[in-house]
Amino acid sequence: MPETSRSTALDTVLEFHRAWTSGDIDAAMDRVADDVVCRAPGEDLTGKDAYREYLAGFAPALTGLAEAATFAQEDRVALFYYPQTATTTTAPAAECFTIRDARIVESVLVFDRLSFGPPSGE
Amino acid sequence: MPETSRSTALDTVLEFHRAWTSGDIDAAMDRVADDVVCRAPGEDLTGKDAYREYLAGFAPALTGLAEAATFAQEDRVALFYYPQTATTTTAPAAECFTIRDARIVESVLVFDRLSFGPPSGE
């Protein structure tokens, strides 16, 4: 009876989320499908290598994390959280994950780049 | 037996969402509490008047809308959608609503301002 139960999809996402936000990119990538697509602000990341590089680039900037809300419905999971960096502790991020066979196959990642990056000049 | 059921919270949000995205700001505001707080990119909007002004400012720029995902859990509802404007049709927005007594009391609104606004100069 293969199926993606709600708890399995949620488990997959929470394991992924806890791993990368604690700096363990390898463990996070164990929960990601090879052909993952991540729709990130300003760019689409296609494939596991591109997604890994993106997360590995941001993870070191994290100084803390505050969770805001978690939703799970069938094969989809949504997270709202506040990634804390030297620039901001109050700008939220939202992610909508699609899970298949206990792996993340799609992520729609939403955050405001202006809130996280230092202004590049007035 | 006063309670906020899942369907009531979802109904409240969908009515709000359909109203403002079709330009009916007054109908949308009927679903919003007077002391609403909306955490929007770069600014917190406090109170119904500030929220109304914000939505009324953006709504005329909408040329279309594509829904991506809807989640409902107890008193919270999350929406992911693509607000289509002259600038973009592929940049997502995410909102996490908290509902009390069939009114929106909080919204965490997440989108990438850079994807929606024309660059103000290189």
CSV table of C-alpha atoms in Angstrom, one decimal:
chain,number,residue,atom,x,y,z
A,1,MET,CA,0.0,0.0,0.0
A,2,PRO,CA,2.5,2.7,-1.1
A,3,GLU,CA,1.2,6.1,-0.3
A,4,THR,CA,2.5,9.4,1.0
A,5,SER,CA,0.7,9.8,4.3
A,6,ARG,CA,0.4,13.2,5.9
A,7,SER,CA,2.8,12.3,8.6
A,8,THR,CA,5.4,11.0,6.2
A,9,ALA,CA,5.3,14.2,4.1
A,10,LEU,CA,5.5,16.3,7.2
A,11,ASP,CA,8.3,14.2,8.7
A,12,THR,CA,10.3,14.5,5.4
A,13,VAL,CA,10.0,18.2,5.5
A,14,LEU,CA,10.8,18.7,9.1
A,15,GLU,CA,13.9,16.5,8.9
A,16,PHE,CA,15.0,18.5,5.8
A,17,HIS,CA,14.3,21.8,7.6
A,18,ARG,CA,16.0,20.9,10.8
A,19,ALA,CA,19.0,19.5,9.0
A,20,TRP,CA,19.8,22.5,6.8
A,21,THR,CA,19.0,25.1,9.4
A,22,SER,CA,21.5,23.5,11.7
A,23,GLY,CA,24.1,23.4,9.0
A,24,ASP,CA,23.9,19.8,8.0
A,25,ILE,CA,23.4,20.1,4.3
A,26,ASP,CA,24.2,16.5,3.6
A,27,ALA,CA,21.5,15.2,5.9
A,28,ALA,CA,19.0,17.7,4.4
A,29,MET,CA,19.8,16.5,0.9
A,30,ASP,CA,19.0,13.0,1.9
A,31,ARG,CA,15.3,14.1,1.9
A,32,VAL,CA,15.5,15.7,-1.6
A,33,ALA,CA,14.8,14.1,-5.0
A,34,ASP,CA,17.4,14.2,-7.7
A,35,ASP,CA,15.1,16.1,-10.0
A,36,VAL,CA,13.9,18.6,-7.4
A,37,VAL,CA,12.8,22.0,-8.6
A,38,CYS,CA,13.0,25.0,-6.2
A,39,ARG,CA,11.4,28.2,-7.2
A,40,ALA,CA,13.5,30.7,-5.3
A,41,PRO,CA,13.2,34.5,-5.5
A,42,GLY,CA,14.5,35.6,-8.8
A,43,GLU,CA,15.6,32.2,-10.0
A,44,ASP,CA,14.5,28.6,-10.5
A,45,LEU,CA,16.9,26.0,-9.2
A,46,THR,CA,16.7,22.7,-11.1
A,47,GLY,CA,18.2,19.5,-9.7
A,48,LYS,CA,19.7,18.5,-6.4
A,49,ASP,CA,23.2,20.0,-7.0
A,50,ALA,CA,21.8,23.5,-7.7
A,51,TYR,CA,19.5,23.2,-4.6
A,52,ARG,CA,22.4,22.1,-2.4
A,53,GLU,CA,24.6,24.9,-3.6
A,54,TYR,CA,21.8,27.4,-2.8
A,55,LEU,CA,21.2,26.2,0.7
A,56,ALA,CA,24.9,25.8,1.4
A,57,GLY,CA,25.4,29.4,0.4
A,58,PHE,CA,22.7,30.7,2.8
A,59,ALA,CA,23.0,28.4,5.8
A,60,PRO,CA,26.2,29.9,7.2
A,61,ALA,CA,24.4,33.3,7.5
A,62,LEU,CA,21.8,31.9,9.8
A,63,THR,CA,22.3,33.0,13.4
A,64,GLY,CA,19.0,31.7,14.7
A,65,LEU,CA,15.5,30.6,13.7
A,66,ALA,CA,12.0,31.2,14.9
A,67,GLU,CA,9.2,28.9,13.7
A,68,ALA,CA,5.9,30.6,12.9
A,69,ALA,CA,3.5,28.0,11.4
A,70,THR,CA,3.5,24.5,9.9
A,71,PHE,CA,0.8,23.1,7.7
A,72,ALA,CA,0.5,19.6,6.2
A,73,GLN,CA,-2.1,18.3,3.7
A,74,GLU,CA,-1.6,15.1,1.8
A,75,ASP,CA,1.6,15.4,-0.2
A,76,ARG,CA,2.2,19.1,0.5
A,77,VAL,CA,3.7,20.8,3.5
A,78,ALA,CA,4.0,24.6,4.2
A,79,LEU,CA,6.4,26.2,6.6
A,80,PHE,CA,6.5,29.8,7.7
A,81,TYR,CA,9.5,30.8,9.8
A,82,TYR,CA,11.9,33.7,10.6
A,83,PRO,CA,15.4,33.0,9.5
A,84,GLN,CA,17.6,35.2,11.7
A,85,THR,CA,20.7,36.7,10.2
A,86,ALA,CA,22.9,39.7,11.0
A,87,THR,CA,20.6,41.8,8.8
A,88,THR,CA,17.2,40.8,10.2
A,89,THR,CA,15.4,38.7,12.8
A,90,THR,CA,11.8,39.7,11.8
A,91,ALA,CA,11.6,39.0,8.0
A,92,PRO,CA,9.6,35.8,7.4
A,93,ALA,CA,10.2,33.1,4.8
A,94,ALA,CA,7.6,30.7,3.5
A,95,GLU,CA,8.1,27.4,1.8
A,96,CYS,CA,5.5,25.1,0.1
A,97,PHE,CA,6.9,21.7,-0.4
A,98,THR,CA,5.6,18.8,-2.6
A,99,ILE,CA,6.7,15.4,-1.4
A,100,ARG,CA,6.8,12.2,-3.4
A,101,ASP,CA,8.1,8.8,-2.1
A,102,ALA,CA,9.3,10.6,1.0
A,103,ARG,CA,11.5,13.0,-1.0
A,104,ILE,CA,11.0,16.7,-1.7
A,105,VAL,CA,10.3,17.1,-5.4
A,106,GLU,CA,9.3,20.8,-5.5
A,107,SER,CA,9.8,23.8,-3.2
A,108,VAL,CA,8.3,27.2,-3.7
A,109,LEU,CA,10.5,29.4,-1.6
A,110,VAL,CA,9.2,32.9,-0.8
A,111,PHE,CA,11.1,35.6,1.0
A,112,ASP,CA,11.8,39.3,0.4
A,113,ARG,CA,15.4,39.6,-0.8
A,114,LEU,CA,15.5,43.3,0.2
A,115,SER,CA,14.8,42.4,3.8
A,116,PHE,CA,17.7,39.9,4.0
A,117,GLY,CA,20.4,41.6,1.9
A,118,PRO,CA,22.2,44.8,2.9
A,119,PRO,CA,21.0,47.6,0.7
A,120,SER,CA,23.3,47.9,-2.3
A,121,GLY,CA,23.2,51.7,-2.2
A,122,GLU,CA,20.5,54.3,-2.0
B,1,MET,CA,-21.0,26.7,21.1
B,2,PRO,CA,-18.8,29.5,19.8
B,3,GLU,CA,-15.7,28.1,18.0
B,4,THR,CA,-13.6,28.8,15.0
B,5,SER,CA,-14.0,25.6,12.9
B,6,ARG,CA,-11.5,24.8,10.2
B,7,SER,CA,-14.1,25.4,7.5
B,8,THR,CA,-15.0,28.8,9.0
B,9,ALA,CA,-11.4,30.0,9.0
B,10,LEU,CA,-10.9,28.8,5.5
B,11,ASP,CA,-14.2,30.3,4.3
B,12,THR,CA,-13.2,33.7,5.9
B,13,VAL,CA,-9.8,33.7,4.1
B,14,LEU,CA,-11.1,32.6,0.8
B,15,GLU,CA,-13.9,35.2,0.9
B,16,PHE,CA,-11.3,37.8,1.8
B,17,HIS,CA,-8.9,36.7,-0.9
B,18,ARG,CA,-11.4,36.5,-3.7
B,19,ALA,CA,-12.8,39.9,-2.8
B,20,TRP,CA,-9.6,41.9,-2.8
B,21,THR,CA,-8.1,40.1,-5.8
B,22,SER,CA,-11.2,41.0,-7.8
B,23,GLY,CA,-10.9,44.6,-6.7
B,24,ASP,CA,-13.7,44.6,-4.1
B,25,ILE,CA,-11.7,46.0,-1.2
B,26,ASP,CA,-14.9,46.8,0.9
B,27,ALA,CA,-16.0,43.2,0.8
B,28,ALA,CA,-12.5,42.0,1.7
B,29,MET,CA,-12.4,44.3,4.7
B,30,ASP,CA,-15.7,42.8,6.0
B,31,ARG,CA,-13.6,39.7,6.8
B,32,VAL,CA,-10.9,41.7,8.7
B,33,ALA,CA,-10.8,42.6,12.4
B,34,ASP,CA,-10.4,46.2,13.4
B,35,ASP,CA,-7.1,45.5,15.2
B,36,VAL,CA,-5.6,43.4,12.5
B,37,VAL,CA,-1.8,43.3,12.1
B,38,CYS,CA,-0.3,42.5,8.8
B,39,ARG,CA,3.4,41.8,8.6
B,40,ALA,CA,4.2,42.9,5.1
B,41,PRO,CA,7.6,43.0,3.4
B,42,GLY,CA,9.5,45.9,5.0
B,43,GLU,CA,6.7,47.2,7.1
B,44,ASP,CA,4.1,46.2,9.7
B,45,LEU,CA,0.6,47.4,9.0
B,46,THR,CA,-1.4,47.9,12.2
B,47,GLY,CA,-5.2,48.3,12.1
B,48,LYS,CA,-7.8,47.9,9.4
B,49,ASP,CA,-7.3,51.3,7.8
B,50,ALA,CA,-3.6,50.7,7.1
B,51,TYR,CA,-4.4,47.2,5.8
B,52,ARG,CA,-7.1,48.6,3.5
B,53,GLU,CA,-4.8,51.3,2.1
B,54,TYR,CA,-2.1,48.7,1.4
B,55,LEU,CA,-4.4,46.3,-0.4
B,56,ALA,CA,-6.1,49.1,-2.3
B,57,GLY,CA,-2.7,50.3,-3.5
B,58,PHE,CA,-1.8,46.9,-4.9
B,59,ALA,CA,-5.1,45.6,-6.2
B,60,PRO,CA,-5.2,47.8,-9.3
B,61,ALA,CA,-1.9,46.4,-10.5
B,62,LEU,CA,-3.3,42.8,-10.6
B,63,THR,CA,-3.8,41.6,-14.1
B,64,GLY,CA,-4.5,38.0,-13.1
B,65,LEU,CA,-4.0,35.4,-10.5
B,66,ALA,CA,-2.9,31.8,-10.3
B,67,GLU,CA,-3.5,29.8,-7.2
B,68,ALA,CA,-0.8,27.4,-6.0
B,69,ALA,CA,-1.8,25.9,-2.7
B,70,THR,CA,-4.2,26.3,0.2
B,71,PHE,CA,-3.8,25.0,3.7
B,72,ALA,CA,-6.1,25.2,6.7
B,73,GLN,CA,-5.4,24.1,10.3
B,74,GLU,CA,-7.6,25.1,13.1
B,75,ASP,CA,-7.5,28.9,13.3
B,76,ARG,CA,-4.8,29.3,10.7
B,77,VAL,CA,-4.9,29.3,6.9
B,78,ALA,CA,-2.1,29.6,4.4
B,79,LEU,CA,-2.3,30.6,0.8
B,80,PHE,CA,0.4,30.4,-1.9
B,81,TYR,CA,-0.5,32.1,-5.2
B,82,TYR,CA,1.0,34.0,-8.1
B,83,PRO,CA,-0.2,37.6,-8.3
B,84,GLN,CA,0.2,38.5,-12.0
B,85,THR,CA,1.2,42.0,-12.8
B,86,ALA,CA,2.7,43.8,-15.7
B,87,THR,CA,6.1,43.0,-14.2
B,88,THR,CA,5.8,39.3,-13.4
B,89,THR,CA,3.5,36.3,-13.6
B,90,THR,CA,5.8,33.8,-12.0
B,91,ALA,CA,6.7,35.4,-8.6
B,92,PRO,CA,4.8,33.7,-5.7
B,93,ALA,CA,3.3,35.3,-2.7
B,94,ALA,CA,2.5,33.5,0.5
B,95,GLU,CA,0.1,34.5,3.3
B,96,CYS,CA,-0.4,33.0,6.7
B,97,PHE,CA,-3.6,34.2,8.3
B,98,THR,CA,-4.8,33.8,11.9
B,99,ILE,CA,-8.6,33.9,12.2
B,100,ARG,CA,-10.6,34.8,15.3
B,101,ASP,CA,-14.4,35.0,15.4
B,102,ALA,CA,-14.6,34.7,11.6
B,103,ARG,CA,-12.3,37.7,11.1
B,104,ILE,CA,-8.6,38.0,10.1
B,105,VAL,CA,-6.6,39.2,13.1
B,106,GLU,CA,-3.1,38.6,11.7
B,107,SER,CA,-1.6,38.1,8.3
B,108,VAL,CA,2.1,37.3,7.6
B,109,LEU,CA,2.4,38.4,4.0
B,110,VAL,CA,5.6,37.2,2.2
B,111,PHE,CA,6.7,38.1,-1.3
B,112,ASP,CA,9.9,39.3,-2.9
B,113,ARG,CA,9.6,43.0,-3.6
B,114,LEU,CA,12.4,42.9,-6.1
B,115,SER,CA,10.3,40.5,-8.3
B,116,PHE,CA,7.3,42.8,-8.3
B,117,GLY,CA,8.7,46.3,-8.6
B,118,PRO,CA,10.6,47.6,-11.6
B,119,PRO,CA,14.2,48.1,-10.5
B,120,SER,CA,14.6,51.6,-9.3
B,121,GLY,CA,18.0,52.0,-11.0
B,122,GLU,CA,21.1,49.9,-11.3
